mmCIF file of C-alpha atoms in Angstrom:
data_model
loop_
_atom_site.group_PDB
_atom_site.id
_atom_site.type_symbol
_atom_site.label_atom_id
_atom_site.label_comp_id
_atom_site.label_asym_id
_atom_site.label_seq_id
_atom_site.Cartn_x
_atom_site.Cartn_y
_atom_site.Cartn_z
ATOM 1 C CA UNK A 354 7.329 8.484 -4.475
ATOM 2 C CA UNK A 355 9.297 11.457 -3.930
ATOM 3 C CA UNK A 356 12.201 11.957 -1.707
ATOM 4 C CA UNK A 357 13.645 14.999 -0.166
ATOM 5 C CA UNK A 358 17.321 13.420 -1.499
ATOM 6 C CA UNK A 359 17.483 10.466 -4.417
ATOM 7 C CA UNK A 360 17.834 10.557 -8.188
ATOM 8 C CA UNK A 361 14.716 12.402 -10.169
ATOM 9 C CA UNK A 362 14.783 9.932 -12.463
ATOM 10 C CA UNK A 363 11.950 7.735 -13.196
ATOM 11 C CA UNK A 364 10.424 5.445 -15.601
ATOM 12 C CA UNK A 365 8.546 6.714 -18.569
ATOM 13 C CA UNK A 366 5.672 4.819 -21.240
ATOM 14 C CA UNK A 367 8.361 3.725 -23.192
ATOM 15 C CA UNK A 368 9.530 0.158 -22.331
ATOM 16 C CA UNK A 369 13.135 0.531 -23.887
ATOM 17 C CA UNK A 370 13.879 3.608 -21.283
ATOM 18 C CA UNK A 371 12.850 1.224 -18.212
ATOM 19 C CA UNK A 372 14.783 -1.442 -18.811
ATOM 20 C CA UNK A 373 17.753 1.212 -19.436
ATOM 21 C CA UNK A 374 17.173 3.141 -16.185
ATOM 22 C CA UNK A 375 17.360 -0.772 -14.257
ATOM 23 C CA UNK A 376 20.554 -1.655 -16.531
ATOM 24 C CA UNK A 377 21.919 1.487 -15.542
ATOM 25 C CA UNK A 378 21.734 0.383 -12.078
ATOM 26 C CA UNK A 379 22.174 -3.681 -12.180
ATOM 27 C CA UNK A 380 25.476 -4.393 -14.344
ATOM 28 C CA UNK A 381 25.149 -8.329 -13.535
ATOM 29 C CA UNK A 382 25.564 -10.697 -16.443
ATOM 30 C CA UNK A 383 23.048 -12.896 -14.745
ATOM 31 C CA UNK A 384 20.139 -10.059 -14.995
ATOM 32 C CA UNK A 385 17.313 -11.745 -17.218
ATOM 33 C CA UNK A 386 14.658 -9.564 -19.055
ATOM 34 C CA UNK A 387 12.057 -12.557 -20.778
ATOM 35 C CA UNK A 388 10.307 -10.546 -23.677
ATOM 36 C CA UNK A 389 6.697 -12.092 -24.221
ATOM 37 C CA UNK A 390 3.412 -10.555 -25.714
ATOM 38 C CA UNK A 391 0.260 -10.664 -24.189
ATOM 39 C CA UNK A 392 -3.363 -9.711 -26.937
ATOM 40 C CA UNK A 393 -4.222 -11.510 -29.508
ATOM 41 C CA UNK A 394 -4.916 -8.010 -31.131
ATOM 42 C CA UNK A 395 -3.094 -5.397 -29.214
ATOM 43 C CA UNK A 396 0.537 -7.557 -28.800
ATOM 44 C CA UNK A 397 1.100 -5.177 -26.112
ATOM 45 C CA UNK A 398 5.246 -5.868 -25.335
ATOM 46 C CA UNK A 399 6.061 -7.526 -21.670
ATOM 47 C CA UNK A 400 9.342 -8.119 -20.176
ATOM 48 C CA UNK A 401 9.652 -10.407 -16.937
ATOM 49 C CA UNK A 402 13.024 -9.095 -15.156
ATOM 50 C CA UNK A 403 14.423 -10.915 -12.362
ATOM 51 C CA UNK A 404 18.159 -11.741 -11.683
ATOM 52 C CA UNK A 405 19.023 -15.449 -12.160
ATOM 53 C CA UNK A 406 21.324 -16.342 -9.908
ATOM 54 C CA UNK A 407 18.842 -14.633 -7.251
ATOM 55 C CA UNK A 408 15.644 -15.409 -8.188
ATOM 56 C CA UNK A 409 14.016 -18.559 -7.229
ATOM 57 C CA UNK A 410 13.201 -20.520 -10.702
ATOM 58 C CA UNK A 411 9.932 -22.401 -9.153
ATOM 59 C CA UNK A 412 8.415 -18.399 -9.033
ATOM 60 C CA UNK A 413 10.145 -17.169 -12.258
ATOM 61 C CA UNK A 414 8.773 -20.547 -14.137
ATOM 62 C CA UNK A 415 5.039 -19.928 -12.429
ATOM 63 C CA UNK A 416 4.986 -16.566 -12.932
ATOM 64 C CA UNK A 417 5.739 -17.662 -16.804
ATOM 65 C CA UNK A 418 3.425 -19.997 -16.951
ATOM 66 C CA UNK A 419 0.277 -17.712 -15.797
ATOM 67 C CA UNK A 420 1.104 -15.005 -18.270
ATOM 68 C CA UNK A 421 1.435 -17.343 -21.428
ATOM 69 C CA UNK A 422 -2.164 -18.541 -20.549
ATOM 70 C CA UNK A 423 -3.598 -15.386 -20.690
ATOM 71 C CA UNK A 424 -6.075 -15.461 -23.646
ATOM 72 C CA UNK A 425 -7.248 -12.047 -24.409
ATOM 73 C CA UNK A 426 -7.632 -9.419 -27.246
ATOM 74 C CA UNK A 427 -5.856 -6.730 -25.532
ATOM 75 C CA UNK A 428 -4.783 -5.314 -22.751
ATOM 76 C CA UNK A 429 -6.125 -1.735 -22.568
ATOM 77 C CA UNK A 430 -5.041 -1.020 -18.446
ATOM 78 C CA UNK A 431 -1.899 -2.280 -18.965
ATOM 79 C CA UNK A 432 -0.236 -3.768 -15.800
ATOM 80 C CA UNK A 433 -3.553 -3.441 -14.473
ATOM 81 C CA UNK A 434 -5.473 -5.807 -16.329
ATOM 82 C CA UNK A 435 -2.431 -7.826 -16.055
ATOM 83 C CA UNK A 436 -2.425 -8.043 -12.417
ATOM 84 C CA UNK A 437 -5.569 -9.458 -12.585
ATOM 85 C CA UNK A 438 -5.091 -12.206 -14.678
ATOM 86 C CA UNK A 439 -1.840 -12.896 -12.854
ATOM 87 C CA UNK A 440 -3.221 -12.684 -8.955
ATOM 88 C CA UNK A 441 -6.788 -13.035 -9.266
ATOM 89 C CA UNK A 442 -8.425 -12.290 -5.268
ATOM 90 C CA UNK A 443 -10.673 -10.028 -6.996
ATOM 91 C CA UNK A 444 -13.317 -9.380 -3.738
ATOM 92 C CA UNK A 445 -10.024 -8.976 -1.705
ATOM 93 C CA UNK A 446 -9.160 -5.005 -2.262
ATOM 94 C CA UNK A 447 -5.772 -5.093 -0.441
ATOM 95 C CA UNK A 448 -2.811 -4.971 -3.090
ATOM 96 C CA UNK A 449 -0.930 -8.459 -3.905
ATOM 97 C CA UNK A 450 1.409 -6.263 -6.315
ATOM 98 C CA UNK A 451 4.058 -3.260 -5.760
ATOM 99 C CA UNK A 452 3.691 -0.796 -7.849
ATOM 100 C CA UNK A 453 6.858 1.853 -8.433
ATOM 101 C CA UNK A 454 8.174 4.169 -10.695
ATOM 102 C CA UNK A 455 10.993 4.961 -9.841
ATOM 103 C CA UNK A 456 14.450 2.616 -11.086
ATOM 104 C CA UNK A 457 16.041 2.594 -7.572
ATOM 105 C CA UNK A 458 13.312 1.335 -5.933
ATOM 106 C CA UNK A 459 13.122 -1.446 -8.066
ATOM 107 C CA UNK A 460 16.986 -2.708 -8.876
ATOM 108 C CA UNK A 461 16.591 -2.598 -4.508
ATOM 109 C CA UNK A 462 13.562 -5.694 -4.933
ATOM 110 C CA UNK A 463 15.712 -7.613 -7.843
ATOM 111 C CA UNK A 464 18.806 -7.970 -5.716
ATOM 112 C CA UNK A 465 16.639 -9.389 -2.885
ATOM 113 C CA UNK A 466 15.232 -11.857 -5.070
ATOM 114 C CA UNK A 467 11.489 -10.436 -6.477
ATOM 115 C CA UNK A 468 10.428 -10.335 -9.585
ATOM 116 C CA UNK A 469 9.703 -6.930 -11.917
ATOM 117 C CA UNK A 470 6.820 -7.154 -14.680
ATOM 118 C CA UNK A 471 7.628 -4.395 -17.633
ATOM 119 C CA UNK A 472 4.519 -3.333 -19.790
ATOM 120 C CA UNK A 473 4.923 -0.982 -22.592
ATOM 121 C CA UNK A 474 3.155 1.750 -22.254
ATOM 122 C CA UNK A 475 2.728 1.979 -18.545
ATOM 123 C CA UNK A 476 5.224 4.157 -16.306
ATOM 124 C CA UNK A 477 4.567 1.749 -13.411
ATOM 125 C CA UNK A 478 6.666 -1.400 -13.062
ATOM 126 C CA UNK A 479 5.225 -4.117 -11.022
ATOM 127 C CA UNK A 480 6.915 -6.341 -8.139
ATOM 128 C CA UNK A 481 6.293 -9.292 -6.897
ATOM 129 C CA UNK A 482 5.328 -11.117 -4.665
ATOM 130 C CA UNK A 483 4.868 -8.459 -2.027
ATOM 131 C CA UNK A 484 3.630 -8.323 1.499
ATOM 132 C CA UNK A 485 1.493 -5.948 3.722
ATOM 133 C CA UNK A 486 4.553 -4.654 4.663
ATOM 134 C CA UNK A 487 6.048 -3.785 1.182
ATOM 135 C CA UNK A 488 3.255 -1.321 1.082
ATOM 136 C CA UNK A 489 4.525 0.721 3.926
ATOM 137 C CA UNK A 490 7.824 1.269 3.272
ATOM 138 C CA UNK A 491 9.814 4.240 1.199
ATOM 139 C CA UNK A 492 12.512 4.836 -0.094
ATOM 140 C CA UNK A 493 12.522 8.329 1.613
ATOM 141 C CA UNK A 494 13.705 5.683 4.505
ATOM 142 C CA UNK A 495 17.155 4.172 2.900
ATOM 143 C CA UNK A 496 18.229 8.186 1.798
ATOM 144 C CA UNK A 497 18.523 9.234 5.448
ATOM 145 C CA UNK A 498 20.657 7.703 8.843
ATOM 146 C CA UNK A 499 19.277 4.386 9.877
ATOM 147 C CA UNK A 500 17.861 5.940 13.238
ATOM 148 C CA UNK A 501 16.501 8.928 11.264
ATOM 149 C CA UNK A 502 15.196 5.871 8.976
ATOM 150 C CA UNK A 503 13.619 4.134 11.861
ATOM 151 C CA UNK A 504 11.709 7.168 13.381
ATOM 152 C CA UNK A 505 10.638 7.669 9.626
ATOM 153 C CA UNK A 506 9.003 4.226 9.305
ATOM 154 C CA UNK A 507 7.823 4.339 12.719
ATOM 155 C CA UNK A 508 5.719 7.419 12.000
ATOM 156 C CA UNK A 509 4.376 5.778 9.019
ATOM 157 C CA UNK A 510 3.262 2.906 10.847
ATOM 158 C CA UNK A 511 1.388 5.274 13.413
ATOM 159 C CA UNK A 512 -0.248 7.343 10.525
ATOM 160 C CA UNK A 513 -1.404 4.162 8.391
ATOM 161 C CA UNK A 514 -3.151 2.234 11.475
ATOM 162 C CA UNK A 515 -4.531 5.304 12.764
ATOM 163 C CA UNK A 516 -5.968 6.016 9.249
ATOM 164 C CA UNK A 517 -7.635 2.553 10.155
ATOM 165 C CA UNK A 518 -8.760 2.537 13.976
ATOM 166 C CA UNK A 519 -8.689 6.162 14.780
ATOM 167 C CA UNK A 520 -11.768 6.933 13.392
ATOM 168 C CA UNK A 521 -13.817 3.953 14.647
ATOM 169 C CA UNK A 522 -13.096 3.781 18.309
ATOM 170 C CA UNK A 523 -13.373 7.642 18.383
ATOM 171 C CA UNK A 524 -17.180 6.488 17.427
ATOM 172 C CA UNK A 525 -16.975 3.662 19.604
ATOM 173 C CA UNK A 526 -15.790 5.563 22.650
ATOM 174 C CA UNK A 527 -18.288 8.558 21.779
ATOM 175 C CA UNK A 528 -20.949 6.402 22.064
ATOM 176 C CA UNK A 529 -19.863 4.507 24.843
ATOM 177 C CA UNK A 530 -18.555 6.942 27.724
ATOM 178 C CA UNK A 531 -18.381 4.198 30.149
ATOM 179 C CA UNK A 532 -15.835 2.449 28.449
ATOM 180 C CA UNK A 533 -13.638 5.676 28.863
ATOM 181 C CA UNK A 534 -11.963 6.230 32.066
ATOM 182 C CA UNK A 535 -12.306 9.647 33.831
ATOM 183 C CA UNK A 536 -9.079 11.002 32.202
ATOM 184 C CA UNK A 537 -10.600 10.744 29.238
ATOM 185 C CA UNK A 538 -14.316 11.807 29.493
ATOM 186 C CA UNK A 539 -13.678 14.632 27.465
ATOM 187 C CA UNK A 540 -13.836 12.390 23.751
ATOM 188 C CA UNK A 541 -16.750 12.814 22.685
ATOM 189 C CA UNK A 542 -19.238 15.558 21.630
ATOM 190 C CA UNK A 543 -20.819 17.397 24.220
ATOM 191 C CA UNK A 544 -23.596 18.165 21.696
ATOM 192 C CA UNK A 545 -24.146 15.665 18.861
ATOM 193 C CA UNK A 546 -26.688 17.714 16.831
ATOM 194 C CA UNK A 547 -29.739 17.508 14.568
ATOM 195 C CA UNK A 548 -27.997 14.105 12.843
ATOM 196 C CA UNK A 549 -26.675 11.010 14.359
ATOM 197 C CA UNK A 550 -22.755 10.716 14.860
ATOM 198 C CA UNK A 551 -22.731 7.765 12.865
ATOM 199 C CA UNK A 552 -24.382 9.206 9.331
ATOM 200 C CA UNK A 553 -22.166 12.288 10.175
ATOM 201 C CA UNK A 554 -19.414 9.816 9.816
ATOM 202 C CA UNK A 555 -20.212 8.159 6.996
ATOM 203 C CA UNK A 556 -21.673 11.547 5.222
ATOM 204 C CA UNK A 557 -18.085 12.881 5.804
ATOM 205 C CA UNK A 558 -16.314 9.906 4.640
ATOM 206 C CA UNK A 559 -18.704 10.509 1.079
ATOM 207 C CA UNK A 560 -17.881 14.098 1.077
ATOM 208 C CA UNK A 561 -14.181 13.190 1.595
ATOM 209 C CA UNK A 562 -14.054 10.751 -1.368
ATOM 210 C CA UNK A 563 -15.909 13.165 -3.469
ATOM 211 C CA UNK A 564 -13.625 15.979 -3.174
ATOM 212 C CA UNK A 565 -10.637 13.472 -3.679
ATOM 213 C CA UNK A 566 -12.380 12.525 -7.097
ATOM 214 C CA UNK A 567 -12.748 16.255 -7.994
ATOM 215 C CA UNK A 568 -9.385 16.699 -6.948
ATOM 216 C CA UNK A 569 -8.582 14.491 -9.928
ATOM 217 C CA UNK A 570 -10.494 15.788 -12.434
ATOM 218 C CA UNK A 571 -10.018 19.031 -11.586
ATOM 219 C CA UNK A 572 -6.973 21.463 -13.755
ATOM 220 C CA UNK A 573 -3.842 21.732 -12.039
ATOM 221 C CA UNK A 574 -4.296 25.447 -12.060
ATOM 222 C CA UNK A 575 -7.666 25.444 -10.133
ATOM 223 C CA UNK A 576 -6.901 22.214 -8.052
ATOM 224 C CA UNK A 577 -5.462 24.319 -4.945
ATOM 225 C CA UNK A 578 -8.397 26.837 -4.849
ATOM 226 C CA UNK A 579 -10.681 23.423 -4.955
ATOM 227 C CA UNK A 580 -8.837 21.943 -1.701
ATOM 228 C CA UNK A 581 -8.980 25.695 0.391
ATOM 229 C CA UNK A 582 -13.004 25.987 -0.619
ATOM 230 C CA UNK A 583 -14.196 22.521 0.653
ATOM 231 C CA UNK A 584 -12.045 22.385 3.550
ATOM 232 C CA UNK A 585 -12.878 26.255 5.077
ATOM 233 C CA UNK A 586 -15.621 26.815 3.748
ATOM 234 C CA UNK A 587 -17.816 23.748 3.365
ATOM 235 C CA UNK A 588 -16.533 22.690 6.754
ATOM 236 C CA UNK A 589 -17.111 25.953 8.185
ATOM 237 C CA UNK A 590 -20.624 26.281 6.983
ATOM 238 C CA UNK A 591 -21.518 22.582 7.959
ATOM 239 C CA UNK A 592 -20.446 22.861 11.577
ATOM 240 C CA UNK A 593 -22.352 26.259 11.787
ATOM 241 C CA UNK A 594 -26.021 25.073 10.210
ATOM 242 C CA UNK A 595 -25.460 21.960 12.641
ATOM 243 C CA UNK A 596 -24.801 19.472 10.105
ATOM 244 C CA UNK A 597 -21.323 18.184 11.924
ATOM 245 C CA UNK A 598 -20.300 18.812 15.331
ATOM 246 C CA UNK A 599 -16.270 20.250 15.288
ATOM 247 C CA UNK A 600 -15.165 16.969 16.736
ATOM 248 C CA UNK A 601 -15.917 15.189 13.680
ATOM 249 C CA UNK A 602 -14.618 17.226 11.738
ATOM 250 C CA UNK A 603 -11.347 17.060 13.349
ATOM 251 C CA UNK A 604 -11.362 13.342 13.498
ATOM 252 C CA UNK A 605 -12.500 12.927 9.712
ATOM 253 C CA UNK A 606 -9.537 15.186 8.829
ATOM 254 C CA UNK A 607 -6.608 13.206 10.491
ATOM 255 C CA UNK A 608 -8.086 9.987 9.027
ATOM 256 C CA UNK A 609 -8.361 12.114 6.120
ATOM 257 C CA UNK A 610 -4.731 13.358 6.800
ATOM 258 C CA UNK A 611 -3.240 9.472 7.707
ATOM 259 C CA UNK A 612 -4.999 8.510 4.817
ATOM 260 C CA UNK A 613 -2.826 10.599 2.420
ATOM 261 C CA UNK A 614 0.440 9.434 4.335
ATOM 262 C CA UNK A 615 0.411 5.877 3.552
ATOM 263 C CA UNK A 616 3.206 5.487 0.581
ATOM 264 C CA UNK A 617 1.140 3.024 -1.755
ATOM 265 C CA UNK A 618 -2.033 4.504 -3.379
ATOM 266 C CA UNK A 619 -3.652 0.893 -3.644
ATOM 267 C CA UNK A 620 -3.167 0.427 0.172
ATOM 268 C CA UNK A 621 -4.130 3.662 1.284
ATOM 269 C CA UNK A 622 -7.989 2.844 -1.009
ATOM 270 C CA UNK A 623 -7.964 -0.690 0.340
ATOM 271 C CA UNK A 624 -7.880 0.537 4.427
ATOM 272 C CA UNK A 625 -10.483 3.062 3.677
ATOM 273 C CA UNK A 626 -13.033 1.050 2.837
ATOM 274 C CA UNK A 627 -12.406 -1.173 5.344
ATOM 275 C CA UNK A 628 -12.558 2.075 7.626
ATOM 276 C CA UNK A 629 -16.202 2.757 6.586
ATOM 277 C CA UNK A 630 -16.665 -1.274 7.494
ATOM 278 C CA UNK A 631 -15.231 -0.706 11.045
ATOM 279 C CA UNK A 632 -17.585 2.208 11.724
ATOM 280 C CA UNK A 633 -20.559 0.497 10.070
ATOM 281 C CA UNK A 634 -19.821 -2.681 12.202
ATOM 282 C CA UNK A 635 -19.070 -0.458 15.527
ATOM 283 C CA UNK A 636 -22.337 1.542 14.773
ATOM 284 C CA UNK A 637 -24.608 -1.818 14.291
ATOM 285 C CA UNK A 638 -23.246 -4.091 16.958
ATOM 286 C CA UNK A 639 -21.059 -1.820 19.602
ATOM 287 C CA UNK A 640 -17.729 -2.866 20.681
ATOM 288 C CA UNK A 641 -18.005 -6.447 19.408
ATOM 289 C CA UNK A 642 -19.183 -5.362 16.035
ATOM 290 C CA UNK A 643 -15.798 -3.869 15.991
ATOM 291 C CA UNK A 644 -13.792 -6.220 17.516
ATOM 292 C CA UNK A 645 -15.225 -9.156 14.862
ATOM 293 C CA UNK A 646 -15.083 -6.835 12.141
ATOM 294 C CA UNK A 647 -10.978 -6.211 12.743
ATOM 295 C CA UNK A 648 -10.921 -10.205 13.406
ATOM 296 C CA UNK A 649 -12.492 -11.026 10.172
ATOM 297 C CA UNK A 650 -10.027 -8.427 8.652
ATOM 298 C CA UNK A 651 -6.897 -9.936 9.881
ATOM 299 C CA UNK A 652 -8.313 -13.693 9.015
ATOM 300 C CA UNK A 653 -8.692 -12.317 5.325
ATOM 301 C CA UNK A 654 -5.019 -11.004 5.596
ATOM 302 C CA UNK A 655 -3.755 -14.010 7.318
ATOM 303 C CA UNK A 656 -4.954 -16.406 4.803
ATOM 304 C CA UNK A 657 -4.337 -14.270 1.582
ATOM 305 C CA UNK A 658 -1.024 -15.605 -0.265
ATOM 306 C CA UNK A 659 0.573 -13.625 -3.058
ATOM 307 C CA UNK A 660 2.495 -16.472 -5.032
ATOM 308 C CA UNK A 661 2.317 -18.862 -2.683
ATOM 309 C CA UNK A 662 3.626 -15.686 -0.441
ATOM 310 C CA UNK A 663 1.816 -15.094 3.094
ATOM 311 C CA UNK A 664 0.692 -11.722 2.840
ATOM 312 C CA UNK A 665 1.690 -10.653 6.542
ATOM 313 C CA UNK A 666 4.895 -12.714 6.355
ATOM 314 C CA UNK A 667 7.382 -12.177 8.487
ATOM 315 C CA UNK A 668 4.338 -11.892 11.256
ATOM 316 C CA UNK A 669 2.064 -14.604 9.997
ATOM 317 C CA UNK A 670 3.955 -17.230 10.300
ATOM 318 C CA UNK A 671 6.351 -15.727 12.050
ATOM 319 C CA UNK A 672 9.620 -14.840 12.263
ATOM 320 C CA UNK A 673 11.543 -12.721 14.589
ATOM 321 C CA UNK A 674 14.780 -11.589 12.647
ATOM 322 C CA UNK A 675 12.623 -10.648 9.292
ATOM 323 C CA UNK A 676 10.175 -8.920 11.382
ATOM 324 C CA UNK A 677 12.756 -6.796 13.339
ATOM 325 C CA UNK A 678 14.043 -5.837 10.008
ATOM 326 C CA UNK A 679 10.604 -4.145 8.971
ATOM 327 C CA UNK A 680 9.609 -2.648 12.483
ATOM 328 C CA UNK A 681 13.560 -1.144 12.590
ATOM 329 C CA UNK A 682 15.562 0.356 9.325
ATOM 330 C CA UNK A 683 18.627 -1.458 10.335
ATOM 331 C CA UNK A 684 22.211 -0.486 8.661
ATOM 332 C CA UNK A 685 22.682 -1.775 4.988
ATOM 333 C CA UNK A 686 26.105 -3.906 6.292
ATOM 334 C CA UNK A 687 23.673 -5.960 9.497
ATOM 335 C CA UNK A 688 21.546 -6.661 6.548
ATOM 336 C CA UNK A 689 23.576 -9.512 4.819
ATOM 337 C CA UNK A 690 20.370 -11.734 4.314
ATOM 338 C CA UNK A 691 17.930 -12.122 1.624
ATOM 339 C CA UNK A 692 14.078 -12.720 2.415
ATOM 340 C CA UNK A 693 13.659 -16.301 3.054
ATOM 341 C CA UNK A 694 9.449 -16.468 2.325
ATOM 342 C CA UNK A 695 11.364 -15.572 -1.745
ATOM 343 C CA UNK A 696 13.613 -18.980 -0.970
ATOM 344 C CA UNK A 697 16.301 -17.197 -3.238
ATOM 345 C CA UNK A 698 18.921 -19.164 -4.643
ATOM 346 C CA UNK A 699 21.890 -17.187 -3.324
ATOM 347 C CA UNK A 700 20.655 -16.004 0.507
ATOM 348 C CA UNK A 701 23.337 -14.195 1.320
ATOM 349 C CA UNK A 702 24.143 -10.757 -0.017
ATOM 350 C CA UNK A 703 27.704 -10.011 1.339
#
């Protein structure tokens, strides 16, 4: 979550510090931090923060409720194993929580009404209830002109759904040139090679991951050199011996590259696998495979609820004025209205 201009502060492990940096931030005498204890062993610390005269009490008193009937020894994940406890879903990989470290970020949710979940031991503060749309903004956004803002978001947006179509109806399109009109007969290898487009796909998406795994295990010091040998050389050699044709390379890379540009981590896992589903249902069924496949995707989105939250609210159900808000940064003083899917007790902020 870094920004080009911002405080380099963050939170740490240690609970005290966190609650600091947001205190530091939020002088209101109505700012409520609820210590519990969750482990019959571990009694790892927990502190529900929310602002009071903000916060609506039906979500403060359910949230409550759902962490004093966690029975468990421990903890050992943290907010983690929390999480899932809290929002359940577990088959559903898209992320019902916010996770943030950084104290601005979050002071920015409590005024509008959400809810922060402290853990000791964990450098990650949780928010809720969040949307799809909570996962695609930054703060990088709010530290520059509201136009400069808007193109930033706007870029985002292109980068995160092309991290999820791109790469499918390149297949789709490559294996179906009459679908393409003439201006664009040129997608599309003229020479697919020795193995089928679609395992070349899906052998690159399993090379991708790999390296991203290495990536993580791999020392600091040699991490760089890891990155410059698998992407010249390993690509390099593959295309050569016939084992990928250059277009897929290219195209694997910019999903590759989207991928990477989505802000939350959680997100950015959650639309790749249902990348490799896309392809997989485009490679078994054609266009329709792919069409059902994104319909079945949006019906799981639809209908997931985070708190009682839709999960593509303000577009699902809709409404206009919230949803212009997240497609445009508009100026802090237009913005003198809290969420209403958080039904806050105070709804205006100025």
């Amino acid at each position: 979550e870094r920004v080009v201009r911002g405080p380099r502060d963050g939170f740490v492990e240690t609970m005290v510090f966190n609650t600091a940096l947001i205190r530091r931030r939020l002088r209101d005498r109505s700012l409520v931090m609820k210590y519990m204890q969750i482990g019959i062993r571990s009694k790892a610390d927990i502190i529900l923060c929310y602002l009071d005269s903000v916060a609506n009490p039906d979500l403060v008193q359910e949230l409550k409720k759902r962490i004093q009937n966690i029975n468990i020894d421990s903890i050992p994940m943290g907010e983690k194993t929390l999480e899932e406890f809290i929002f359940g879903h577990h088959l559903n990989p898209y992320p019902l929580v916010r996770y943030t470290e950084r104290a601005d970020t979050s002071v920015a949710h409590l005024v509008e009404g959400h809810i922060l979940i402290i853990v000791d031991g964990s450098p990650s503060v949780m928010i809720c209830p969040t949307t799809f749309w909570h996962h695609l903004q930054h703060a990088e956004e709010y530290r520059q002109k509201p136009l400069v803002g808007a193109v930033l978001r706007w870029v985002r947006f292109i980068a995160v759904f092309s991290s999820l179509f791109l790469l499918p109806l390149w297949y789709i399109f490559a294996t179906n040139q009459h679908l393409l009109p003439p201006s664009l007969k040129f997608i599309g290898p003229k020479k697919v090679g020795d193995i089928s487009l679609i395992w070349q796909l899906l052998i690159g998406e399993i090379g991708l991951e790999i390296l991203r795994i290495a990536a993580i295990h791999t020392p600091n010091a040699l991490a760089t050199a890891l990155g410059l040998v698998a992407a010249v050389l390993i690509g390099e050699i593959a295309i050569n011996v016939g084992l990928f044709t250059p277009e897929v390379i290219l195209y694997i890379t910019i999903a590759a590259t989207t991928t990477y540009a989505t802000p939350s981590y959680e997100l950015s896992l959650a639309n790749r696998i249902f990348r490799i589903i896309f392809l997989i249902a485009g490679a078994a069924f054609g266009l329709y495979g792919f069409l059902g496949a994104v319909l079945i995707w949006l019906l799981m989105l639809a209908s997931t609820r985070s708190l009682n939250t839709p999960y593509l609210w303000p577009l699902i159900p809709l409404n206009i004025k919230a949803l212009l808000n997240i497609l445009f940064r508009t100026p802090i003083p237009l913005n003198d209205k809290r969420p209403s899917n958080l039904k806050p007790r105070d709804k205006t902020r100025q």
